[in-house]
Short mmCIF file of C-alpha atoms in Angstrom, two decimals:
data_model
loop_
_atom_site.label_atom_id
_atom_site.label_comp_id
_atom_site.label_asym_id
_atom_site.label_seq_id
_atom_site.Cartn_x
_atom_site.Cartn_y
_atom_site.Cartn_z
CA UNK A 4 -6.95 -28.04 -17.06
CA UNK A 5 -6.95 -31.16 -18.88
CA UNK A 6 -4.45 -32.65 -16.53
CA UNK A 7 -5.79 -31.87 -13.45
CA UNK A 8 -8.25 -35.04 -13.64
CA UNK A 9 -5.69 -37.50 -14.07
CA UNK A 10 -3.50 -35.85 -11.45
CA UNK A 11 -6.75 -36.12 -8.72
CA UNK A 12 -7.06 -39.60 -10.41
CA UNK A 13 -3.48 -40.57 -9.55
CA UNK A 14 -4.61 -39.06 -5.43
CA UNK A 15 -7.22 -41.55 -5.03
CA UNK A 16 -6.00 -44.45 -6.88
CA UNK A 17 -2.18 -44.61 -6.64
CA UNK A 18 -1.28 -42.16 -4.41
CA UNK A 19 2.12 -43.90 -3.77
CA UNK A 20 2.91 -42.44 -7.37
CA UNK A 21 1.77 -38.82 -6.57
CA UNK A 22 5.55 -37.61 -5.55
CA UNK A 23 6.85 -39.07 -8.80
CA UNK A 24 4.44 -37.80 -11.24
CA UNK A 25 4.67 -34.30 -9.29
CA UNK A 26 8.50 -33.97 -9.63
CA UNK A 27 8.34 -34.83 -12.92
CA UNK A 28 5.68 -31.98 -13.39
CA UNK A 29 8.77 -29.66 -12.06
CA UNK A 30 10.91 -30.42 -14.90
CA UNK A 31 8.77 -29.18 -17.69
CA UNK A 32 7.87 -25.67 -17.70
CA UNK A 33 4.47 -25.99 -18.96
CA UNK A 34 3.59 -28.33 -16.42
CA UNK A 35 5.26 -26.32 -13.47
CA UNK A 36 2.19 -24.66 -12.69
CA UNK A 37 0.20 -27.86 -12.46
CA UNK A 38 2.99 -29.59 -10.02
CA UNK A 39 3.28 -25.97 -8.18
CA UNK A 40 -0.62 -25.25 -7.16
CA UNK A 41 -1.31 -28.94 -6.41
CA UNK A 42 1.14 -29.48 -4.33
CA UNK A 43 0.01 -26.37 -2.61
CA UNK A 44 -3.44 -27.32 -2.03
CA UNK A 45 -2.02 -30.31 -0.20
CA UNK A 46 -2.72 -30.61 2.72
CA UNK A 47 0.71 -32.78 4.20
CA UNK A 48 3.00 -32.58 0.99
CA UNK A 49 6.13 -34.06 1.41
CA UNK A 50 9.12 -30.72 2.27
CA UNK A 51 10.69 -31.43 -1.33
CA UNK A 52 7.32 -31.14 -2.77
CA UNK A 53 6.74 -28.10 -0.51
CA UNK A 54 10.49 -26.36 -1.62
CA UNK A 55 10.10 -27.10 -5.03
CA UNK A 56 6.79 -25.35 -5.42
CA UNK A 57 7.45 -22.03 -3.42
CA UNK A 58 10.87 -21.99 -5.68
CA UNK A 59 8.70 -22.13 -8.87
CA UNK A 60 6.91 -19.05 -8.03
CA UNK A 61 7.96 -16.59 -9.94
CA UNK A 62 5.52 -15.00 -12.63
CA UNK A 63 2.55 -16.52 -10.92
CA UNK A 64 1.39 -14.14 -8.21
CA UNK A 65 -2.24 -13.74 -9.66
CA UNK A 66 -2.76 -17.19 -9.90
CA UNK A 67 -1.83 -17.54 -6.26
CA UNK A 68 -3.93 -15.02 -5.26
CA UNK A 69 -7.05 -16.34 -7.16
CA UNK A 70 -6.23 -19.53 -5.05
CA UNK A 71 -5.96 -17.88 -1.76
CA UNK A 72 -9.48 -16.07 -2.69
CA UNK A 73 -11.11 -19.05 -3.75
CA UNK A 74 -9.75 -20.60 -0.43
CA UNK A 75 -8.04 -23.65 -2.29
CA UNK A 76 -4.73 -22.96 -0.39
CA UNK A 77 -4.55 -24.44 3.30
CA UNK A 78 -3.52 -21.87 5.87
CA UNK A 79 -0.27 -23.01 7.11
CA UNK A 80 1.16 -23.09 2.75
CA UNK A 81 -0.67 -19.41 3.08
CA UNK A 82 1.60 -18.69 5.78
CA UNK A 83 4.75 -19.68 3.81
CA UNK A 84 3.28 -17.37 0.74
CA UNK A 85 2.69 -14.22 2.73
CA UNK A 86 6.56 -14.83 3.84
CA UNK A 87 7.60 -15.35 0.67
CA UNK A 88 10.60 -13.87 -0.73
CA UNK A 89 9.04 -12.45 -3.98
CA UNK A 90 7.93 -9.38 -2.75
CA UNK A 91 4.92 -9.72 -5.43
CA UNK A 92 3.82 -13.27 -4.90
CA UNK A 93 3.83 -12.44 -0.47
CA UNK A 94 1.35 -9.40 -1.59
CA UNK A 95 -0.68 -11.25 -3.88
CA UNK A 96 -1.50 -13.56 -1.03
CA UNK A 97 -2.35 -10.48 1.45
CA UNK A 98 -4.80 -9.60 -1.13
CA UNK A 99 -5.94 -13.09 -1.72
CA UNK A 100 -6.92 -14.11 2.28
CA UNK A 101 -8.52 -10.34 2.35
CA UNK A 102 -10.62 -11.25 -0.30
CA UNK A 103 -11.43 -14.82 0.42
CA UNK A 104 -14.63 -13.83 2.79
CA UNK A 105 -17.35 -11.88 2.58
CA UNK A 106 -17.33 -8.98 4.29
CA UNK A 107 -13.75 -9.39 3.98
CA UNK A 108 -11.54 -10.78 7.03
CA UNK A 109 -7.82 -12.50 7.61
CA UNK A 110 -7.75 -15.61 9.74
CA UNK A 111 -5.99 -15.15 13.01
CA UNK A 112 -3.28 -17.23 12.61
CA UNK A 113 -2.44 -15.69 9.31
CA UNK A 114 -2.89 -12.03 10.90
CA UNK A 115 0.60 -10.57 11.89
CA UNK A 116 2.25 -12.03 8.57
CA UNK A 117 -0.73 -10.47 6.25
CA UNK A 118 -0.51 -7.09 8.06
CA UNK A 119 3.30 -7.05 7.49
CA UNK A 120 3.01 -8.31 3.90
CA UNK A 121 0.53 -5.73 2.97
CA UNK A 122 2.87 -2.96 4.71
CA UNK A 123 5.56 -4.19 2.66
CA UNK A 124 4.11 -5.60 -0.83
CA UNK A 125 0.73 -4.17 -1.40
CA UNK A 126 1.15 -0.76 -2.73
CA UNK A 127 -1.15 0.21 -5.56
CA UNK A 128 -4.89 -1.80 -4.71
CA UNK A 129 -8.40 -0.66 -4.65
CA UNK A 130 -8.67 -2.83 -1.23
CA UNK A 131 -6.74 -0.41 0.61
CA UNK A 132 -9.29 1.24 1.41
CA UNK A 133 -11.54 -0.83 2.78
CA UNK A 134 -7.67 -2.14 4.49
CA UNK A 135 -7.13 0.85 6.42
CA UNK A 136 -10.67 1.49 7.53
CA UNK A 137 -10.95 -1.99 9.58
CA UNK A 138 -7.33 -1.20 11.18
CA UNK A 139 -5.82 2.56 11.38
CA UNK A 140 -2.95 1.27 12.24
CA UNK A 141 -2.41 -0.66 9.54
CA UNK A 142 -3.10 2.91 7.83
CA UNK A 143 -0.52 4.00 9.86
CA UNK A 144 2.45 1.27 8.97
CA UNK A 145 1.84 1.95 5.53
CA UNK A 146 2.44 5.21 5.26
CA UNK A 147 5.33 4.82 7.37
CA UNK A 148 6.76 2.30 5.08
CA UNK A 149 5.94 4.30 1.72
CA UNK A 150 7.82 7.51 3.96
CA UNK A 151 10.79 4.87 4.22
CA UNK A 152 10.88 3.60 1.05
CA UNK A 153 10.32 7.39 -1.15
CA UNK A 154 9.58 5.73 -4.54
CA UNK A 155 8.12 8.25 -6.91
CA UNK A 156 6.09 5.50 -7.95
CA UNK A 157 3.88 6.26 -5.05
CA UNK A 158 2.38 8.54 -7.61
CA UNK A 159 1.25 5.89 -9.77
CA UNK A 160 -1.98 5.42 -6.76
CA UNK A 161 -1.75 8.61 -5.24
CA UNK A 162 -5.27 7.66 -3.86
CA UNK A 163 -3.80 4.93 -1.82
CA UNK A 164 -1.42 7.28 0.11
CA UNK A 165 -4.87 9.40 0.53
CA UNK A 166 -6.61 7.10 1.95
CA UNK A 167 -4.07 6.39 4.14
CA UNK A 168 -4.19 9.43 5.63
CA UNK A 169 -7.78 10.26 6.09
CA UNK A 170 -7.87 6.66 8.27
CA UNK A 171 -5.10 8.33 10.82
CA UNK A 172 -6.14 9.83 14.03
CA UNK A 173 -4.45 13.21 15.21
CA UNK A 174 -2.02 11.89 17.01
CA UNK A 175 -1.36 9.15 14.57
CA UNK A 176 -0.35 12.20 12.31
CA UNK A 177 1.81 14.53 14.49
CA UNK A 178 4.10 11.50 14.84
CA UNK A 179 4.27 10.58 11.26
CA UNK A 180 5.29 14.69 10.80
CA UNK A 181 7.83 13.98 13.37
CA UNK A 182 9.59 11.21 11.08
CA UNK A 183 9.70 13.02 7.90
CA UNK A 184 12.60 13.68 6.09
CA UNK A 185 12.36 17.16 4.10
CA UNK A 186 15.45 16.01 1.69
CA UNK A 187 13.15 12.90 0.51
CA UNK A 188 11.01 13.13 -2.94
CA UNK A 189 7.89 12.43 -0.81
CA UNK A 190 8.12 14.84 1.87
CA UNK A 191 5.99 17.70 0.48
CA UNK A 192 3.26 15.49 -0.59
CA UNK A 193 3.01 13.68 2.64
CA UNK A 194 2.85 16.48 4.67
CA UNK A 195 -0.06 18.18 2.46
CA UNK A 196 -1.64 15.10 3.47
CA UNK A 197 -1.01 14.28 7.03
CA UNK A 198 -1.83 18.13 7.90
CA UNK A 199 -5.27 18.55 5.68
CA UNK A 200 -7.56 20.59 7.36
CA UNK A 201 -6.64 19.88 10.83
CA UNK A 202 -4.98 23.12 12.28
CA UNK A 203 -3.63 21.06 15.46
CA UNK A 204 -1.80 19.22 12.94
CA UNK A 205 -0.32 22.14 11.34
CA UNK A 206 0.46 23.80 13.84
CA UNK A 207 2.56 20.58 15.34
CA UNK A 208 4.31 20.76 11.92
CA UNK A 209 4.92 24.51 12.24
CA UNK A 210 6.59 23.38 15.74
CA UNK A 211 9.12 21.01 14.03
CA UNK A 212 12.04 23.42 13.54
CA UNK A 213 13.82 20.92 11.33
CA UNK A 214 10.90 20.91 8.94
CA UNK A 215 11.51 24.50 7.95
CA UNK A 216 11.74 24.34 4.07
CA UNK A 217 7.87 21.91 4.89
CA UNK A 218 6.27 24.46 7.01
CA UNK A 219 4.68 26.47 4.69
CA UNK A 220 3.60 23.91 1.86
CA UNK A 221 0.21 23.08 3.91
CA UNK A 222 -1.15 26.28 2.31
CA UNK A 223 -0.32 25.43 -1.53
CA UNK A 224 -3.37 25.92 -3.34
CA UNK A 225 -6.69 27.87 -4.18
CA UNK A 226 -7.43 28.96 -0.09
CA UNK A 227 -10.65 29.05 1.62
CA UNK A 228 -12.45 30.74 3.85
CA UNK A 229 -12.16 28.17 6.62
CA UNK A 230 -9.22 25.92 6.82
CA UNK A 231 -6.31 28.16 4.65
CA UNK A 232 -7.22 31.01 6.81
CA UNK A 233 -6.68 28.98 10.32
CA UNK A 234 -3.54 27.73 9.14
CA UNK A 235 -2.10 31.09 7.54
CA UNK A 236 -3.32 32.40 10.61
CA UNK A 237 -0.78 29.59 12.37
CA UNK A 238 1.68 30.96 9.87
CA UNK A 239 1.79 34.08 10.60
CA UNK A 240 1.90 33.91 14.59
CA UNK A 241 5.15 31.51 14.39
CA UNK A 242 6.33 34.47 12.56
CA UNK A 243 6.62 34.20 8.88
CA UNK A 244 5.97 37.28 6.90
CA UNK A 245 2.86 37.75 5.62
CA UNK A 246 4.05 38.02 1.90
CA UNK A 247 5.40 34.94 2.14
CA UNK A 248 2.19 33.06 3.34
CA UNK A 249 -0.26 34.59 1.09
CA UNK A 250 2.99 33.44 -1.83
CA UNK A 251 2.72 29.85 -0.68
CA UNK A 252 -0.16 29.14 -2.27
CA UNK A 253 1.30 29.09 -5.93
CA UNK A 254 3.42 25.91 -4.74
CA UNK A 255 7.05 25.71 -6.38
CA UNK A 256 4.86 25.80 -9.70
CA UNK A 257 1.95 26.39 -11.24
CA UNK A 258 -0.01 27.26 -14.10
CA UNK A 259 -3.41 27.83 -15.88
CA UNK A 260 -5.84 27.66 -18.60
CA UNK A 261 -8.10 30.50 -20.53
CA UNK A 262 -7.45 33.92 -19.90
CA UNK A 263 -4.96 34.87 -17.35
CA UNK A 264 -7.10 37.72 -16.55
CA UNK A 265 -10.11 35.30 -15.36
CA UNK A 266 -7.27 33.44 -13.76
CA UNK A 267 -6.33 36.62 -11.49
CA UNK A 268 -10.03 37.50 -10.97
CA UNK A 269 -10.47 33.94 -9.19
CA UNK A 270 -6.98 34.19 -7.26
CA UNK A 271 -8.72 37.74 -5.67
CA UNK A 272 -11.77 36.44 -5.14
CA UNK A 273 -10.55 33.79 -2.96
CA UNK A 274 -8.54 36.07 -1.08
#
């Protein structure tokens, strides 16, 4: 901060100088930052400028997307960020142009490369959300990509995967089911999600003959009188035994609290 006034002084008054005293700026780590994020609000900086600062990148990503908020970044260098290599410095400055306006919005220049960045960086945000209900398919190439990629991580913001979902049409979700791989850590988990409380869903899943070991995993869980009842219904007229549907619901495990009695009591009562 307290050499930012002589490098706007240097702008106005020598500006021949401005390359020098910004390459020196590069050498020193503690000035790196300074020579990186002016050179960045720039509007024509000169391509060794330009190279220099999206090569000092690393560590920075919420600065840069404080400066992408705050709209100090022109939208061609924004461009070049949401491209970026760093995987974390391209999704900081997704998150940055979606939070720059208010209600939030991405300029249409910027669009394609912040819907890709976000698919492929931005995995664990609150703005997700608000993401995937402006653009289902952007819900939709998400998911996808976190199907792909099968990082238990994914658990870390299990909300984000849920919100994924509950943005997807039907169809949106029978095709997902279609691209599932049941030997992936994910699998089980995604399809709890993609098949809800929509029996049309489930009963797409229950037509995947691949899916086998999946088909049943929909009906983990306390049931209802409304949607565990359509599906086990589903179950049971593609032909699975009716001892195993009603054992789904305990999951691969399970356990409880208090008296195992009370437990019981509420597992009848259900039924």
């Amino acid at each position: 901060d307290l050499i930012h006034p002589f490098i706007d002084r240097i702008k106005t008054v020598n500006a021949s100088e401005l390359e020098t005293v910004l390459e020196s700026c590069f050498k020193h780590p503690h000035l790196m930052w300074i020579g990186t994020f002016t050179v960045l609000s720039m509007s024509a900086p000169s391509q060794k400028l330009l190279q220099l600062s999206l090569k000092s990148l690393s560590g920075m990503a919420n600065a840069i997307e404080f400066s992408c908020m705050r709209g100090e970044i022109p939208e061609h260098h924004a461009l070049l960020l949401l491209h970026h290599e760093d995987g974390e410095i391209a999704g900081a400055a997704a998150m940055g142009e979606w939070r720059r306006s208010t209600p939030p919005s991405v300029r249409t220049p910027l669009r394609e490369a912040w819907r890709l960045a976000v698919v492929k960086h931005v995995k664990e945000a609150h703005d997700l959300e608000s993401m995937f209900k402006a653009d289902s398919r952007l819900a939709h190439d998400w998911l996808e990509a976190r199907m792909e990629e099968d990082s238990l991580r994914v658990y870390r913001d299990e909300e984000s995967l849920t919100e994924a979902a509950k943005a997807l049409g039907v169809e949106e979700r029978m095709q997902l089911i279609q691209e599932i791989d049941e030997t992936k850590h994910l699998a089980e988990p995604i399809v709890k999600l993609l098949v809800e409380d929509n029996v049309v869903v489930y009963k797409h899943l229950l037509a995947q003959n691949h899916l086998s070991s999946l088909h049943l995993v929909p009906l983990q869980g306390h049931p209802d009188e409304g949607t565990w009842s359509n599906n086990a219904q589903a179950a049971l007229d593609k032909g699975y035994p009716a001892e195993d549907v009603a054992g789904a619901v305990y999951g691969s495990s399970w356990g409880w609290t208090g008296k195992e009695s009370a437990m019981w009591d509420g597992w009848a009562n259900r039924f």
